Amino acid sequence: MAKLIETEEENLLAEAARSLLDKSAPLSHLRHMRDSGARSDPALWQEMVAAGWAGVLIPEAAGGVDMGHAAAHVLAREMGRTLTVSPFLSTAVMAATLLRQFDDATTKARLEKIASGGLTYAFALDETAKFAPDSIQLTAKKRGNGYTLNGKKRFVVDGCDADRILILAESEEGPCLFDFANTATKGLQRDALEMIDSRDAADLTFDEVEVTGDALLGAAGAGYDILKPALEAGQAALAAETVGLSQAAFDLTSSYLKERKQFGTTIGSFQALQHRAAHLWCEIELTKSAVLNAGRVLDETPKEARLAVSVAKARATDTAQKSVQEGVQMHGGIGMTDAFDMGFYMKRARVAAEWLGDYGYHAGIVAQLRGF
Amino acid sequence: MAKLIETEEENLLAEAARSLLDKSAPLSHLRHMRDSGARSDPALWQEMVAAGWAGVLIPEAAGGVDMGHAAAHVLAREMGRTLTVSPFLSTAVMAATLLRQFDDATTKARLEKIASGGLTYAFALDETAKFAPDSIQLTAKKRGNGYTLNGKKRFVVDGCDADRILILAESEEGPCLFDFANTATKGLQRDALEMIDSRDAADLTFDEVEVTGDALLGAAGAGYDILKPALEAGQAALAAETVGLSQAAFDLTSSYLKERKQFGTTIGSFQALQHRAAHLWCEIELTKSAVLNAGRVLDETPKEARLAVSVAKARATDTAQKSVQEGVQMHGGIGMTDAFDMGFYMKRARVAAEWLGDYGYHAGIVAQLRGF
Amino acid sequence: MATVEDHTPPTSEDFRHEIRNWLQQNCPAEMRDGAAGEDSICWGGSTWEFTSEAQKDWLERCAARGLTVPTWPKAYGGAGFSRDQDKILKEEMQAIGARVPLQSFGIWMLGPALLKFGSEEQKQQYLPPIARGEIRWCQGYSEPGAGSDLAGVQCHAADQGDTWLVNGQKIWTSYADRADWIFALLRTDREAKKHLGISFVLIDMRSEGVSTRPIQLISGASPFCETFFDNVTVPKQQVVGTINRGWDVAKYLLTHEREMISSGGNAMGTGRALGAVLSESETGQGDPVLRGGAMRAEVDSLAFEMTLERYKDQAEGGQGVGDASAMLKYMGTELNKQRLELVMEAEGSAALTWGETPASAWLRTKANSIEGGTSEVMLSIISRRILNLPG
Amino acid sequence: MATVEDHTPPTSEDFRHEIRNWLQQNCPAEMRDGAAGEDSICWGGSTWEFTSEAQKDWLERCAARGLTVPTWPKAYGGAGFSRDQDKILKEEMQAIGARVPLQSFGIWMLGPALLKFGSEEQKQQYLPPIARGEIRWCQGYSEPGAGSDLAGVQCHAADQGDTWLVNGQKIWTSYADRADWIFALLRTDREAKKHLGISFVLIDMRSEGVSTRPIQLISGASPFCETFFDNVTVPKQQVVGTINRGWDVAKYLLTHEREMISSGGNAMGTGRALGAVLSESETGQGDPVLRGGAMRAEVDSLAFEMTLERYKDQAEGGQGVGDASAMLKYMGTELNKQRLELVMEAEGSAALTWGETPASAWLRTKANSIEGGTSEVMLSIISRRILNLPG
């Protein structure tokens, strides 16, 4: 396996990403979006598209740059640092990973459209308040050439503004994945959620919604198998994003420890805070390793990525909560104010914790793969 | 309910206990017993008997002083402080609580004998490596007037030296409790365990062991119901003992923090250690409250003691581990040496954690009683 | 209720019976919904707008009987209840889901300080309006740049003979924008050592030169303000206790506040018990990490409640709580933060939106271990004053 | 094996094939039992008593091929393997359960120090006997009264021209009672500032005036001694590096030691994986607290292994590990302590006796976060040197 250190190429990519994001999507941009009621920023996405990010996992033949998962993680991490809102994870990571499994003309056209910024995706997976893609109740009933969908999907990230939605449903032949235009459709109700992290998410209700047969991706019954690589790619990239978040929150805190004076000295000279900060740094180091490892494994032996991905997502989830909790506490009063950025990190960390499987879900997978 | 502060009477009892134990059973006494291979000290027990401790839960009519559970907890706590080895918990707390449910002459005679120091008991409960008194495999098969016992009991505390053993067995009529002389018996194999806390414990194997009908305590099938008050009394008293242990380990550590010099100053002036010590003190405070509460509830509304007892045992178990772990770490190298006392606390804390139900067992009961 | 007042002391069963009857007759049905959230609280004050007639009636009936401040002396608007009687009242109110008729910083904080340090005149002037919910108070302790370092007060009161001239700024003043009066720590002697030279002063918020600006928190709420004093004139008789010895009053109140914050532990978050959340959560039961964490939190929370009880018993027994209030504040707020983290986990994505979710309460708990003295300050107090560690 | 030595570099598949063949032919059957406990270790040294002929054969065959110290240069008794080759060797040994032929402080600690700081003469004199297991070394750093404060060395070496006269005491010297030589930090200049005036000195344990006394640990084992120097004469050429600059060598070795201790994390405890223990434990599976804890420990332990890998890659890439070794030491030992706590819980009362139980390993782990620099010292190193916090 490639070494667990970032390559020169990855470092350059990170630098380029940082420069784009610091200019066009610093944290103040998210604050501005929230305050103005915007939940997505198409212009910003076009900038990212122009930088090639939309095609990071799309084959060159379909207009992408195909740099691999580790590279996608570098981008996700940098976006986590500034809490950048974009369709990157759902579209450029998950949908691209999913679609590139097929080589028909329609799919190729869609990949090209993703790479060129003309198409975004959302995934409709959850049906309860927890991620559980292997127990789906939304039914897809065969009807002539097509299917009729009935049921509910919750917490569909990017569910309001994405152009298309990938829906996991249960049919008589087993799980099916449908690729569905996210437009006004008879029987489809879309409820925008007012998310604490100010991002786009929706609940979707399907009441006798009819889809045509060509909406079905891959074979009927193979829905979960097709979905799996996309899920793993998404979970790992989300872990990377969350590591960026943890690091950024930690950096804020660590700077504050050096600046803030109380009781006649900088609070960073208090040993109790020093040791807690040092411990947190250690936690972040371990999590970085887990994310680096997941990137390498996804690029080199993707079929054996389950363990590496779940370790990364579990660690990233846990570390982010610690990082923001210590962040608020060590900042004291200012950390609690909306005017300061730490609250944004805390809210995003919580949403990222739940999306695509929480700590217990992934730790459970780890336990199972490790034989207990 | 009586107030959650110790009464004047309890304070005097504690003082008296401390004075006896500091003289006759300081920690060096346990060290001496261990080094000389002794696992019990009958002479010490007679001193306690003379002080009335054996009869603390025995009715006055049967020669006891009947001071109640809260008083028993005061004694247990002080014994925990010096890690005193004695039959107090099995005999004076558990067996006395169990036997006083009956008012026949035989039982009364046994209670009298306990109070006067002529009889000790052990409880044979566990069959796996975990406490699980509600799933018993050791069988008691009716045979004429008596029963035939087959099966294994593990981790029988005081199992080598106790005069009698109370055995929980499963019969056709349900669980039965037998009161059995712990002497050489056909078919009974007694394997002394070399315990890490240097106390008396044994594994017992029953191979067609015959007992007479009068060995059965109470009605056949009622074994668990009869046992229950004794278990709860024992768990609470063990929690009290463990609080004494936690406090003693903490006191050692806190003194060391004030004495030990490193890097040109006392290590107790390092804020990181201060905050950890302060946190540990808080943990001990909460656990003390839980134990005080369990004592009050056992004395006043014993039938509703389950929750209070499990909270106390769970907290005491957890706090003791924290106290000894911090104790060793804050002492540094010296804390690791056998010549220093901390290791004794650590070993006893681990054994006490498992005896009569570990943290998870009691936390599980708490969850169940709290509706989840 | 007449009987309650006449017999002293009535047996506790009689007392309970009478309280129950009084509540049955006087507590409006709408005030029996068990609501405890931010929206259902009646804070009182001159600008208070009752959310319903029932809320107004309930406050007035309670105030008339001294039940807004049951343990205060009757002379100052209380009912003169013992702690046991107070407990029975609370139990009976809880049994019918009765709302607390009035909450305020006057009741929690200023009242106890005045009862201990105030002159007879001050008690008669300020306590009854607090009991009736007529005057709403806020607290002016912290200042920008000296969050945890309370003794570092800079907000200045210059001696002008019969009055002070106050200039400076306070921060984290709770609901200062809605308060009628503020009790504040002011520096009255700049030459004295840090903890000396501070006075505890009562100021009318309508005084010329007082202004406020709300601070929005990450939870979306704005329970705190910045408060500015620009050449505000304050009569000297509005000092509580001795001039330049305000730190004594402040210390007493800090101890008291810690107990309040810690005992409010569970009430500050979502009103639902963790167990109930978990047993209703859709997948929480099956996840050992979450379930194990909830079991642990439940054990800890019960032990904490017993500790509150123990310390109350101790305080009543005359042993006082003293510095151990730092422990109550620290453990109460930290355990409550953990509890809300678990509630968020248990409710999964359902908790990630604003509105009828625990999200706002979860974020609000993060301030509890900061306001009223940070957890770190509490640990240092325990280390120094209880464990006697050096430094 | 000849081929391995001839081709440079052979392809990794060829290399693996050749290693496998060599092991097949040379590793005695009794040395293939996968044993890793204290009893199966071969420590070597002049007084070593082999537990079997097989142990002796295995050591000699490996030493002859440089495989006791595979990455050392051939000139000093090694095999000159690259890290990738070393990894392949370890994988192939593990595949057949081959025991490590020789372990020692000479290999772990002194060797790397000599390779970096030693003179050519010292390298030639001391390294080959280490590689062959002929000389057993121990480490003399800590002193009573200065456990964590290593730079506070008092043990004194007085200048006598060509020799030093050594007087003082060391503590926590690992297996000093069985060692042939000791490498020690001695104060050679009492006037110099704390970190200066210290030299790194090699001393023959058979020298007149050296004595040892074992320290019994709470685990029952006695891996450490007190070591006393009473007018011991030591030739000056036995100083490694520059006189009075021994702190540089010590610092390098401390970093190295931290990595060793942390990477040994799992091996130091019971050899069994936590998952295996739990899945075999009689009731552990049903207890969410234990199961949740084990899940967490497993996640953390995997992340830690990845971190070790990452730092090794970094060190090889020339970026060095440096102060981050403090993190490896801290997290490795703390996580391992937690793991053994869980093992003890999972095994319940079966673990509470001495003998074939994890009890001894559990207690032994408690020292890991103390020896080689306490966790607190590691956190302070991280705070100051990595986070650049003041103080």
PDB file of N, CA, C and O in Angstrom, chain C residues 264-280:
ATOM      1  N   GLY C 264     -30.650  22.857  39.070  1.00  0.00           N
ATOM      2  CA  GLY C 264     -31.477  23.039  37.891  1.00  0.00           C
ATOM      3  C   GLY C 264     -31.079  22.096  36.779  1.00  0.00           C
ATOM      4  O   GLY C 264     -31.726  22.032  35.751  1.00  0.00           O
ATOM      5  N   GLY C 265     -29.986  21.377  36.996  1.00  0.00           N
ATOM      6  CA  GLY C 265     -29.387  20.492  35.989  1.00  0.00           C
ATOM      7  C   GLY C 265     -30.379  19.895  35.009  1.00  0.00           C
ATOM      8  O   GLY C 265     -30.375  20.222  33.823  1.00  0.00           O
ATOM      9  N   ASN C 266     -31.242  19.078  35.523  1.00  0.00           N
ATOM     10  CA  ASN C 266     -32.133  18.386  34.603  1.00  0.00           C
ATOM     11  C   ASN C 266     -33.167  19.297  33.973  1.00  0.00           C
ATOM     12  O   ASN C 266     -33.543  19.116  32.832  1.00  0.00           O
ATOM     13  N   ALA C 267     -33.603  20.271  34.747  1.00  0.00           N
ATOM     14  CA  ALA C 267     -34.651  21.135  34.229  1.00  0.00           C
ATOM     15  C   ALA C 267     -34.145  22.016  33.091  1.00  0.00           C
ATOM     16  O   ALA C 267     -34.895  22.408  32.222  1.00  0.00           O
ATOM     17  N   MET C 268     -32.820  22.305  33.118  1.00  0.00           N
ATOM     18  CA  MET C 268     -32.288  23.198  32.108  1.00  0.00           C
ATOM     19  C   MET C 268     -32.315  22.588  30.721  1.00  0.00           C
ATOM     20  O   MET C 268     -32.339  23.295  29.736  1.00  0.00           O
ATOM     21  N   GLY C 269     -32.250  21.278  30.656  1.00  0.00           N
ATOM     22  CA  GLY C 269     -32.224  20.645  29.344  1.00  0.00           C
ATOM     23  C   GLY C 269     -33.628  20.374  28.887  1.00  0.00           C
ATOM     24  O   GLY C 269     -34.554  21.112  29.194  1.00  0.00           O
ATOM     25  N   THR C 270     -33.780  19.324  28.133  1.00  0.00           N
ATOM     26  CA  THR C 270     -35.122  18.918  27.777  1.00  0.00           C
ATOM     27  C   THR C 270     -35.730  18.314  29.026  1.00  0.00           C
ATOM     28  O   THR C 270     -35.043  17.742  29.857  1.00  0.00           O
ATOM     29  N   GLY C 271     -37.024  18.470  29.168  1.00  0.00           N
ATOM     30  CA  GLY C 271     -37.666  17.967  30.366  1.00  0.00           C
ATOM     31  C   GLY C 271     -37.756  16.445  30.413  1.00  0.00           C
ATOM     32  O   GLY C 271     -38.085  15.877  31.432  1.00  0.00           O
ATOM     33  N   ARG C 272     -37.466  15.774  29.319  1.00  0.00           N
ATOM     34  CA  ARG C 272     -37.699  14.326  29.261  1.00  0.00           C
ATOM     35  C   ARG C 272     -36.510  13.559  29.830  1.00  0.00           C
ATOM     36  O   ARG C 272     -35.364  13.895  29.594  1.00  0.00           O
ATOM     37  N   ALA C 273     -36.812  12.511  30.554  1.00  0.00           N
ATOM     38  CA  ALA C 273     -35.755  11.671  31.104  1.00  0.00           C
ATOM     39  C   ALA C 273     -35.055  10.942  29.970  1.00  0.00           C
ATOM     40  O   ALA C 273     -35.665  10.603  28.953  1.00  0.00           O
ATOM     41  N   LEU C 274     -33.775  10.714  30.178  1.00  0.00           N
ATOM     42  CA  LEU C 274     -32.972  10.054  29.165  1.00  0.00           C
ATOM     43  C   LEU C 274     -33.539   8.690  28.806  1.00  0.00           C
ATOM     44  O   LEU C 274     -33.594   8.297  27.646  1.00  0.00           O
ATOM     45  N   GLY C 275     -33.972   7.971  29.821  1.00  0.00           N
ATOM     46  CA  GLY C 275     -34.523   6.637  29.601  1.00  0.00           C
ATOM     47  C   GLY C 275     -35.709   6.674  28.656  1.00  0.00           C
ATOM     48  O   GLY C 275     -35.825   5.856  27.747  1.00  0.00           O
ATOM     49  N   ALA C 276     -36.574   7.659  28.862  1.00  0.00           N
ATOM     50  CA  ALA C 276     -37.757   7.760  28.013  1.00  0.00           C
ATOM     51  C   ALA C 276     -37.350   8.036  26.570  1.00  0.00           C
ATOM     52  O   ALA C 276     -37.859   7.421  25.641  1.00  0.00           O
ATOM     53  N   VAL C 277     -36.378   8.921  26.406  1.00  0.00           N
ATOM     54  CA  VAL C 277     -35.905   9.237  25.056  1.00  0.00           C
ATOM     55  C   VAL C 277     -35.370   7.985  24.402  1.00  0.00           C
ATOM     56  O   VAL C 277     -35.682   7.653  23.265  1.00  0.00           O
ATOM     57  N   LEU C 278     -34.561   7.244  25.161  1.00  0.00           N
ATOM     58  CA  LEU C 278     -33.907   6.082  24.583  1.00  0.00           C
ATOM     59  C   LEU C 278     -34.918   4.986  24.262  1.00  0.00           C
ATOM     60  O   LEU C 278     -34.837   4.342  23.216  1.00  0.00           O
ATOM     61  N   SER C 279     -35.879   4.795  25.160  1.00  0.00           N
ATOM     62  CA  SER C 279     -36.799   3.688  24.915  1.00  0.00           C
ATOM     63  C   SER C 279     -37.706   3.996  23.738  1.00  0.00           C
ATOM     64  O   SER C 279     -38.230   3.103  23.102  1.00  0.00           O
ATOM     65  N   GLU C 280     -37.871   5.294  23.437  1.00  0.00           N
ATOM     66  CA  GLU C 280     -38.689   5.641  22.270  1.00  0.00           C
ATOM     67  C   GLU C 280     -37.859   5.778  21.007  1.00  0.00           C
ATOM     68  O   GLU C 280     -38.400   5.833  19.921  1.00  0.00           O
TER      69      GLU C 280
END
